[in-house]
Amino acid sequence: MPNRMLRDWTASDKINGLSVHAERFFVRLIMKVDDYGCFYGDSRLLKASLFPLLIDTIREADLLRWMAECQKTELIVLYEVSNKKYLQIIDFRQRLDRAKSKFPLPDNESVPIV
């Protein structure tokens, strides 16, 4: 599991624009992304990875809403590569322990998910 340093975002307009639950989603997402800020964008995989002890409590509709909030406030970008959904935290800026991302990075060939 990667080590993460959380920056102080108490004065961030982007974070302040999120609901409490979307902020919780985003914090848990930070713990799971690779060194490039990338992770699976499939809501089923996100639910299982971010909320393993709440799998029966968290609804997929809620998760999709929180993802949309994070995308709307430009905290994450959702994209598709080879028919698989991924996401990336924008401006993640973590120290890179890996020379290469574990997940495909968004590029000109990736399809944005709106």
Coordinates of N, CA, C and O in Angstrom, one line a residue:
M1 N 0.8 -1.2 0.0 CA 0.0 0.0 0.0 C 0.9 1.2 0.0 O 1.8 1.3 0.8
P2 N 0.6 2.2 -0.9 CA 1.4 3.4 -0.9 C 1.3 4.3 0.3 O 0.2 4.3 1.0
N3 N 2.3 5.0 0.6 CA 2.3 6.0 1.7 C 1.8 7.3 1.0 O 2.3 7.7 0.0
R4 N 1.0 8.1 1.7 CA 0.5 9.3 1.1 C 0.7 10.4 2.2 O 0.5 10.2 3.4
M5 N 1.0 11.6 1.7 CA 1.0 12.8 2.6 C -0.2 13.7 2.2 O -0.3 14.1 1.0
L6 N -1.1 13.8 3.1 CA -2.2 14.7 2.8 C -1.9 16.1 3.0 O -1.3 16.5 4.0
R7 N -2.2 16.9 1.9 CA -1.9 18.4 2.0 C -3.1 19.0 2.8 O -4.2 18.5 2.8
D8 N -2.9 20.1 3.3 CA -3.9 20.9 4.0 C -4.8 21.5 3.0 O -4.4 22.4 2.3
W9 N -6.0 21.1 2.9 CA -7.0 21.6 2.0 C -8.2 22.3 2.7 O -9.2 22.5 2.1
T10 N -8.0 22.7 3.9 CA -9.1 23.3 4.7 C -9.5 24.6 4.0 O -10.6 25.0 4.3
A11 N -8.6 25.3 3.3 CA -9.0 26.5 2.6 C -9.2 26.4 1.1 O -9.2 27.3 0.4
S12 N -9.3 25.1 0.7 CA -9.5 24.9 -0.8 C -10.9 25.1 -1.2 O -11.9 24.4 -0.7
D13 N -11.1 25.9 -2.2 CA -12.5 26.1 -2.7 C -13.0 24.8 -3.4 O -14.2 24.5 -3.3
K14 N -12.1 24.1 -4.0 CA -12.6 22.8 -4.7 C -13.1 21.8 -3.7 O -14.2 21.3 -3.8
I15 N -12.3 21.6 -2.6 CA -12.7 20.7 -1.6 C -14.0 21.2 -0.8 O -14.9 20.4 -0.5
N16 N -14.0 22.5 -0.6 CA -15.1 23.1 0.1 C -16.4 23.0 -0.7 O -17.5 23.0 -0.1
G17 N -16.3 22.8 -2.0 CA -17.5 22.7 -2.9 C -18.1 21.3 -2.9 O -19.1 21.1 -3.4
L18 N -17.4 20.3 -2.2 CA -17.9 18.9 -2.1 C -18.8 18.7 -1.0 O -18.7 19.4 0.1
S19 N -19.7 17.8 -1.1 CA -20.5 17.4 0.0 C -19.6 16.6 1.0 O -18.5 16.2 0.6
V20 N -20.0 16.4 2.2 CA -19.2 15.7 3.2 C -18.9 14.3 2.7 O -17.8 13.8 2.8
H21 N -19.9 13.6 2.0 CA -19.7 12.2 1.6 C -18.7 12.2 0.4 O -17.9 11.3 0.3
A22 N -18.8 13.2 -0.5 CA -17.9 13.2 -1.7 C -16.4 13.5 -1.2 O -15.5 12.9 -1.7
E23 N -16.3 14.3 -0.1 CA -15.0 14.5 0.4 C -14.4 13.3 1.0 O -13.3 12.9 0.9
R24 N -15.3 12.5 1.7 CA -14.8 11.2 2.3 C -14.4 10.3 1.2 O -13.4 9.6 1.3
F25 N -15.2 10.2 0.1 CA -14.8 9.4 -1.1 C -13.4 9.9 -1.6 O -12.6 9.0 -1.9
F26 N -13.2 11.2 -1.7 CA -12.0 11.7 -2.3 C -10.8 11.3 -1.4 O -9.7 10.9 -1.8
V27 N -10.9 11.4 -0.1 CA -9.9 11.1 0.9 C -9.5 9.6 0.8 O -8.3 9.2 0.7
R28 N -10.5 8.8 0.7 CA -10.3 7.3 0.6 C -9.6 7.0 -0.8 O -8.8 6.1 -0.9
L29 N -10.0 7.8 -1.8 CA -9.4 7.6 -3.1 C -7.9 7.9 -3.1 O -7.1 7.2 -3.7
I30 N -7.5 8.9 -2.4 CA -6.1 9.3 -2.3 C -5.3 8.1 -1.7 O -4.2 7.9 -2.2
M31 N -5.9 7.4 -0.8 CA -5.2 6.2 -0.2 C -5.0 5.1 -1.2 O -4.1 4.2 -1.0
K32 N -5.8 5.0 -2.3 CA -5.7 3.9 -3.2 C -5.0 4.1 -4.5 O -4.6 3.2 -5.2
V33 N -5.0 5.4 -5.0 CA -4.4 5.6 -6.3 C -2.9 5.3 -6.3 O -2.3 5.2 -5.3
D34 N -2.4 5.1 -7.6 CA -1.0 4.9 -7.7 C -0.2 6.2 -7.6 O -0.8 7.2 -7.3
D35 N 1.1 6.2 -7.8 CA 1.9 7.4 -7.6 C 1.6 8.4 -8.7 O 2.1 9.6 -8.5
Y36 N 0.9 8.1 -9.7 CA 0.5 9.1 -10.7 C -1.0 9.6 -10.5 O -1.5 10.3 -11.3
G37 N -1.6 9.2 -9.4 CA -2.9 9.6 -9.1 C -4.0 8.8 -9.8 O -5.2 9.2 -9.9
C38 N -3.6 7.7 -10.4 CA -4.6 6.9 -11.3 C -5.1 5.7 -10.5 O -4.4 5.1 -9.6
F39 N -6.3 5.3 -10.9 CA -7.0 4.1 -10.3 C -8.1 3.7 -11.2 O -8.5 4.4 -12.2
Y40 N -8.7 2.6 -10.9 CA -9.9 2.1 -11.6 C -11.0 3.2 -11.5 O -11.3 3.8 -10.5
G41 N -11.8 3.3 -12.6 CA -12.9 4.2 -12.6 C -14.2 3.5 -12.6 O -15.3 4.1 -12.6
D42 N -14.2 2.2 -12.6 CA -15.4 1.4 -12.5 C -16.0 1.5 -11.1 O -15.3 1.2 -10.1
S43 N -17.3 1.9 -11.0 CA -17.9 2.1 -9.7 C -17.9 0.9 -8.9 O -17.8 1.0 -7.6
R44 N -18.0 -0.3 -9.5 CA -18.0 -1.6 -8.7 C -16.7 -1.8 -8.0 O -16.6 -2.2 -6.8
L45 N -15.6 -1.6 -8.8 CA -14.2 -1.7 -8.2 C -13.9 -0.6 -7.2 O -13.3 -0.9 -6.2
L46 N -14.4 0.6 -7.4 CA -14.2 1.7 -6.5 C -14.9 1.3 -5.1 O -14.3 1.5 -4.1
K47 N -16.1 0.9 -5.2 CA -16.9 0.6 -4.1 C -16.2 -0.5 -3.2 O -16.1 -0.4 -2.0
A48 N -15.8 -1.6 -3.9 CA -15.1 -2.7 -3.2 C -13.8 -2.2 -2.6 O -13.4 -2.7 -1.5
S49 N -13.0 -1.4 -3.3 CA -11.7 -0.9 -2.8 C -11.8 0.1 -1.8 O -11.0 0.1 -0.8
L50 N -12.7 1.1 -1.9 CA -12.7 2.2 -1.0 C -13.6 2.0 0.2 O -13.3 2.6 1.3
F51 N -14.6 1.1 0.1 CA -15.5 0.9 1.2 C -15.7 -0.6 1.5 O -16.8 -1.1 1.5
P52 N -14.6 -1.3 1.7 CA -14.8 -2.8 1.9 C -15.6 -3.2 3.1 O -16.3 -4.2 3.0
L53 N -15.6 -2.4 4.1 CA -16.4 -2.7 5.3 C -17.9 -2.1 5.2 O -18.7 -2.4 6.1
L54 N -18.1 -1.4 4.2 CA -19.4 -0.8 4.0 C -20.1 -1.2 2.7 O -20.9 -0.5 2.2
I55 N -19.6 -2.3 2.2 CA -20.0 -2.8 0.8 C -21.5 -2.9 0.7 O -22.1 -2.7 -0.3
D56 N -22.2 -3.3 1.8 CA -23.7 -3.4 1.8 C -24.4 -2.1 2.1 O -25.6 -2.0 1.9
T57 N -23.7 -1.1 2.5 CA -24.3 0.2 2.9 C -24.2 1.2 1.8 O -25.1 2.0 1.6
I58 N -23.0 1.3 1.1 CA -22.8 2.2 0.1 C -23.6 1.8 -1.2 O -23.4 0.7 -1.7
R59 N -24.4 2.7 -1.7 CA -25.1 2.4 -3.0 C -24.3 2.9 -4.2 O -23.5 3.9 -4.1
E60 N -24.4 2.2 -5.3 CA -23.6 2.5 -6.5 C -24.0 3.9 -6.9 O -23.2 4.7 -7.4
A61 N -25.3 4.3 -6.8 CA -25.8 5.6 -7.2 C -25.1 6.7 -6.4 O -24.8 7.8 -6.9
D62 N -24.9 6.4 -5.1 CA -24.2 7.4 -4.2 C -22.7 7.6 -4.7 O -22.2 8.7 -4.9
L63 N -22.1 6.5 -5.0 CA -20.7 6.5 -5.5 C -20.6 7.3 -6.8 O -19.7 8.1 -6.9
L64 N -21.5 7.0 -7.7 CA -21.5 7.7 -9.0 C -21.7 9.2 -8.8 O -21.1 10.1 -9.4
R65 N -22.5 9.6 -7.8 CA -22.8 11.0 -7.5 C -21.5 11.7 -6.9 O -21.2 12.8 -7.3
W66 N -20.8 11.0 -6.0 CA -19.6 11.5 -5.4 C -18.5 11.7 -6.5 O -17.8 12.6 -6.5
M67 N -18.4 10.7 -7.4 CA -17.4 10.8 -8.5 C -17.8 12.0 -9.4 O -16.9 12.7 -9.8
A68 N -19.0 12.2 -9.7 CA -19.5 13.3 -10.5 C -19.1 14.6 -9.8 O -18.7 15.6 -10.5
E69 N -19.3 14.7 -8.5 CA -19.0 15.9 -7.7 C -17.5 16.2 -7.9 O -17.1 17.4 -8.1
C70 N -16.7 15.2 -7.7 CA -15.2 15.4 -7.8 C -14.8 15.8 -9.2 O -13.9 16.6 -9.3
Q71 N -15.5 15.2 -10.2 CA -15.2 15.6 -11.5 C -15.6 17.0 -11.8 O -14.9 17.8 -12.5
K72 N -16.8 17.4 -11.4 CA -17.3 18.7 -11.6 C -16.4 19.8 -11.0 O -16.2 20.9 -11.5
T73 N -15.8 19.5 -9.8 CA -15.0 20.5 -9.1 C -13.5 20.4 -9.6 O -12.6 21.0 -9.1
E74 N -13.3 19.5 -10.6 CA -12.0 19.4 -11.3 C -10.9 18.8 -10.3 O -9.8 19.2 -10.4
L75 N -11.4 17.9 -9.5 CA -10.4 17.2 -8.6 C -10.0 15.9 -9.3 O -8.9 15.4 -9.1
I76 N -10.9 15.3 -10.1 CA -10.5 14.1 -10.8 C -10.9 14.2 -12.3 O -11.8 15.0 -12.6
V77 N -10.3 13.4 -13.1 CA -10.7 13.3 -14.5 C -11.0 11.8 -14.7 O -10.3 10.9 -14.2
L78 N -12.2 11.5 -15.4 CA -12.6 10.2 -15.7 C -12.3 9.9 -17.2 O -12.5 10.8 -18.0
Y79 N -11.7 8.7 -17.5 CA -11.4 8.4 -18.9 C -11.5 6.9 -19.1 O -11.6 6.2 -18.2
E80 N -11.4 6.6 -20.4 CA -11.5 5.2 -20.8 C -10.4 4.8 -21.7 O -10.1 5.6 -22.6
V81 N -9.8 3.7 -21.5 CA -8.7 3.1 -22.3 C -9.1 1.7 -22.6 O -9.3 0.9 -21.6
S82 N -9.1 1.3 -23.9 CA -9.5 -0.1 -24.2 C -10.7 -0.6 -23.6 O -10.8 -1.7 -23.0
N83 N -11.8 0.3 -23.6 CA -13.1 0.0 -23.0 C -13.1 -0.3 -21.5 O -14.0 -0.9 -21.0
K84 N -12.0 0.2 -20.8 CA -12.0 0.1 -19.4 C -12.0 1.5 -18.8 O -11.3 2.4 -19.3
K85 N -12.7 1.7 -17.7 CA -12.8 3.0 -17.1 C -11.7 3.2 -16.0 O -11.4 2.3 -15.2
Y86 N -11.1 4.4 -16.1 CA -10.1 4.8 -15.1 C -10.4 6.2 -14.6 O -11.2 6.9 -15.2
L87 N -9.7 6.6 -13.6 CA -9.7 8.0 -13.2 C -8.3 8.4 -12.8 O -7.4 7.6 -12.5
Q88 N -8.1 9.7 -12.7 CA -6.9 10.3 -12.3 C -7.2 11.5 -11.4 O -8.0 12.4 -11.8
I89 N -6.5 11.6 -10.3 CA -6.6 12.8 -9.5 C -5.8 13.9 -10.2 O -4.6 13.7 -10.5
I90 N -6.4 15.0 -10.4 CA -5.7 16.1 -11.1 C -4.7 16.8 -10.1 O -5.0 17.0 -9.0
D91 N -3.5 17.1 -10.7 CA -2.4 17.7 -9.9 C -2.1 16.9 -8.6 O -2.0 17.5 -7.5
F92 N -2.0 15.6 -8.7 CA -1.7 14.8 -7.6 C -0.4 15.1 -6.9 O -0.3 15.1 -5.7
R93 N 0.6 15.3 -7.6 CA 1.9 15.7 -7.1 C 2.5 15.0 -5.9 O 2.8 15.5 -4.9
Q94 N 2.5 13.7 -6.0 CA 3.1 12.8 -5.0 C 4.5 12.5 -5.5 O 4.8 12.5 -6.7
R95 N 5.4 12.2 -4.5 CA 6.7 11.7 -4.9 C 6.5 10.4 -5.6 O 5.8 9.5 -5.1
L96 N 7.2 10.2 -6.7 CA 7.0 9.0 -7.5 C 8.0 7.9 -7.1 O 9.2 8.0 -7.2
D97 N 7.5 6.8 -6.5 CA 8.3 5.6 -6.2 C 8.3 4.7 -7.4 O 9.2 3.9 -7.5
R98 N 7.4 4.8 -8.3 CA 7.4 4.0 -9.5 C 7.7 4.8 -10.7 O 7.3 5.9 -10.9
A99 N 8.5 4.2 -11.5 CA 8.9 4.9 -12.8 C 7.8 4.9 -13.8 O 7.7 5.7 -14.7
K100 N 6.9 3.9 -13.6 CA 5.7 3.8 -14.6 C 4.4 3.6 -13.8 O 4.4 3.0 -12.7
S101 N 3.4 4.2 -14.3 CA 2.1 4.1 -13.6 C 1.6 2.7 -13.7 O 1.8 1.9 -14.6
K102 N 0.8 2.3 -12.6 CA 0.2 0.9 -12.6 C -1.0 0.9 -13.5 O -1.4 -0.2 -14.0
F103 N -1.6 2.0 -13.8 CA -2.8 2.1 -14.6 C -2.4 2.9 -15.9 O -1.5 3.8 -15.9
P104 N -3.2 2.8 -17.0 CA -3.0 3.6 -18.1 C -3.2 5.1 -17.8 O -4.2 5.4 -17.1
L105 N -2.4 6.0 -18.3 CA -2.6 7.4 -18.1 C -3.5 8.0 -19.2 O -3.5 7.4 -20.3
P106 N -4.2 9.0 -18.9 CA -5.1 9.6 -19.9 C -4.2 10.3 -21.0 O -3.1 10.9 -20.6
D107 N -4.5 10.1 -22.2 CA -3.7 10.7 -23.3 C -4.7 11.1 -24.4 O -5.9 11.1 -24.2
N108 N -4.2 11.4 -25.6 CA -5.0 11.8 -26.7 C -5.9 10.7 -27.2 O -6.9 11.0 -27.8
E109 N -5.5 9.5 -26.9 CA -6.3 8.3 -27.4 C -7.4 7.9 -26.4 O -8.3 7.1 -26.7
S110 N -7.3 8.3 -25.1 CA -8.3 8.0 -24.1 C -9.5 8.7 -24.4 O -9.5 9.9 -24.9
V111 N -10.6 8.1 -24.0 CA -12.0 8.7 -24.2 C -12.5 9.3 -22.9 O -12.6 8.6 -21.9
P112 N -12.7 10.6 -22.9 CA -13.2 11.2 -21.6 C -14.6 10.7 -21.3 O -15.4 10.5 -22.2
I113 N -14.9 10.5 -20.1 CA -16.2 10.0 -19.7 C -16.9 11.3 -19.1 O -16.5 11.9 -18.2
V114 N -18.1 11.6 -19.7 CA -18.8 12.8 -19.2 C -20.0 12.4 -18.4 O -20.6 11.4 -18.5

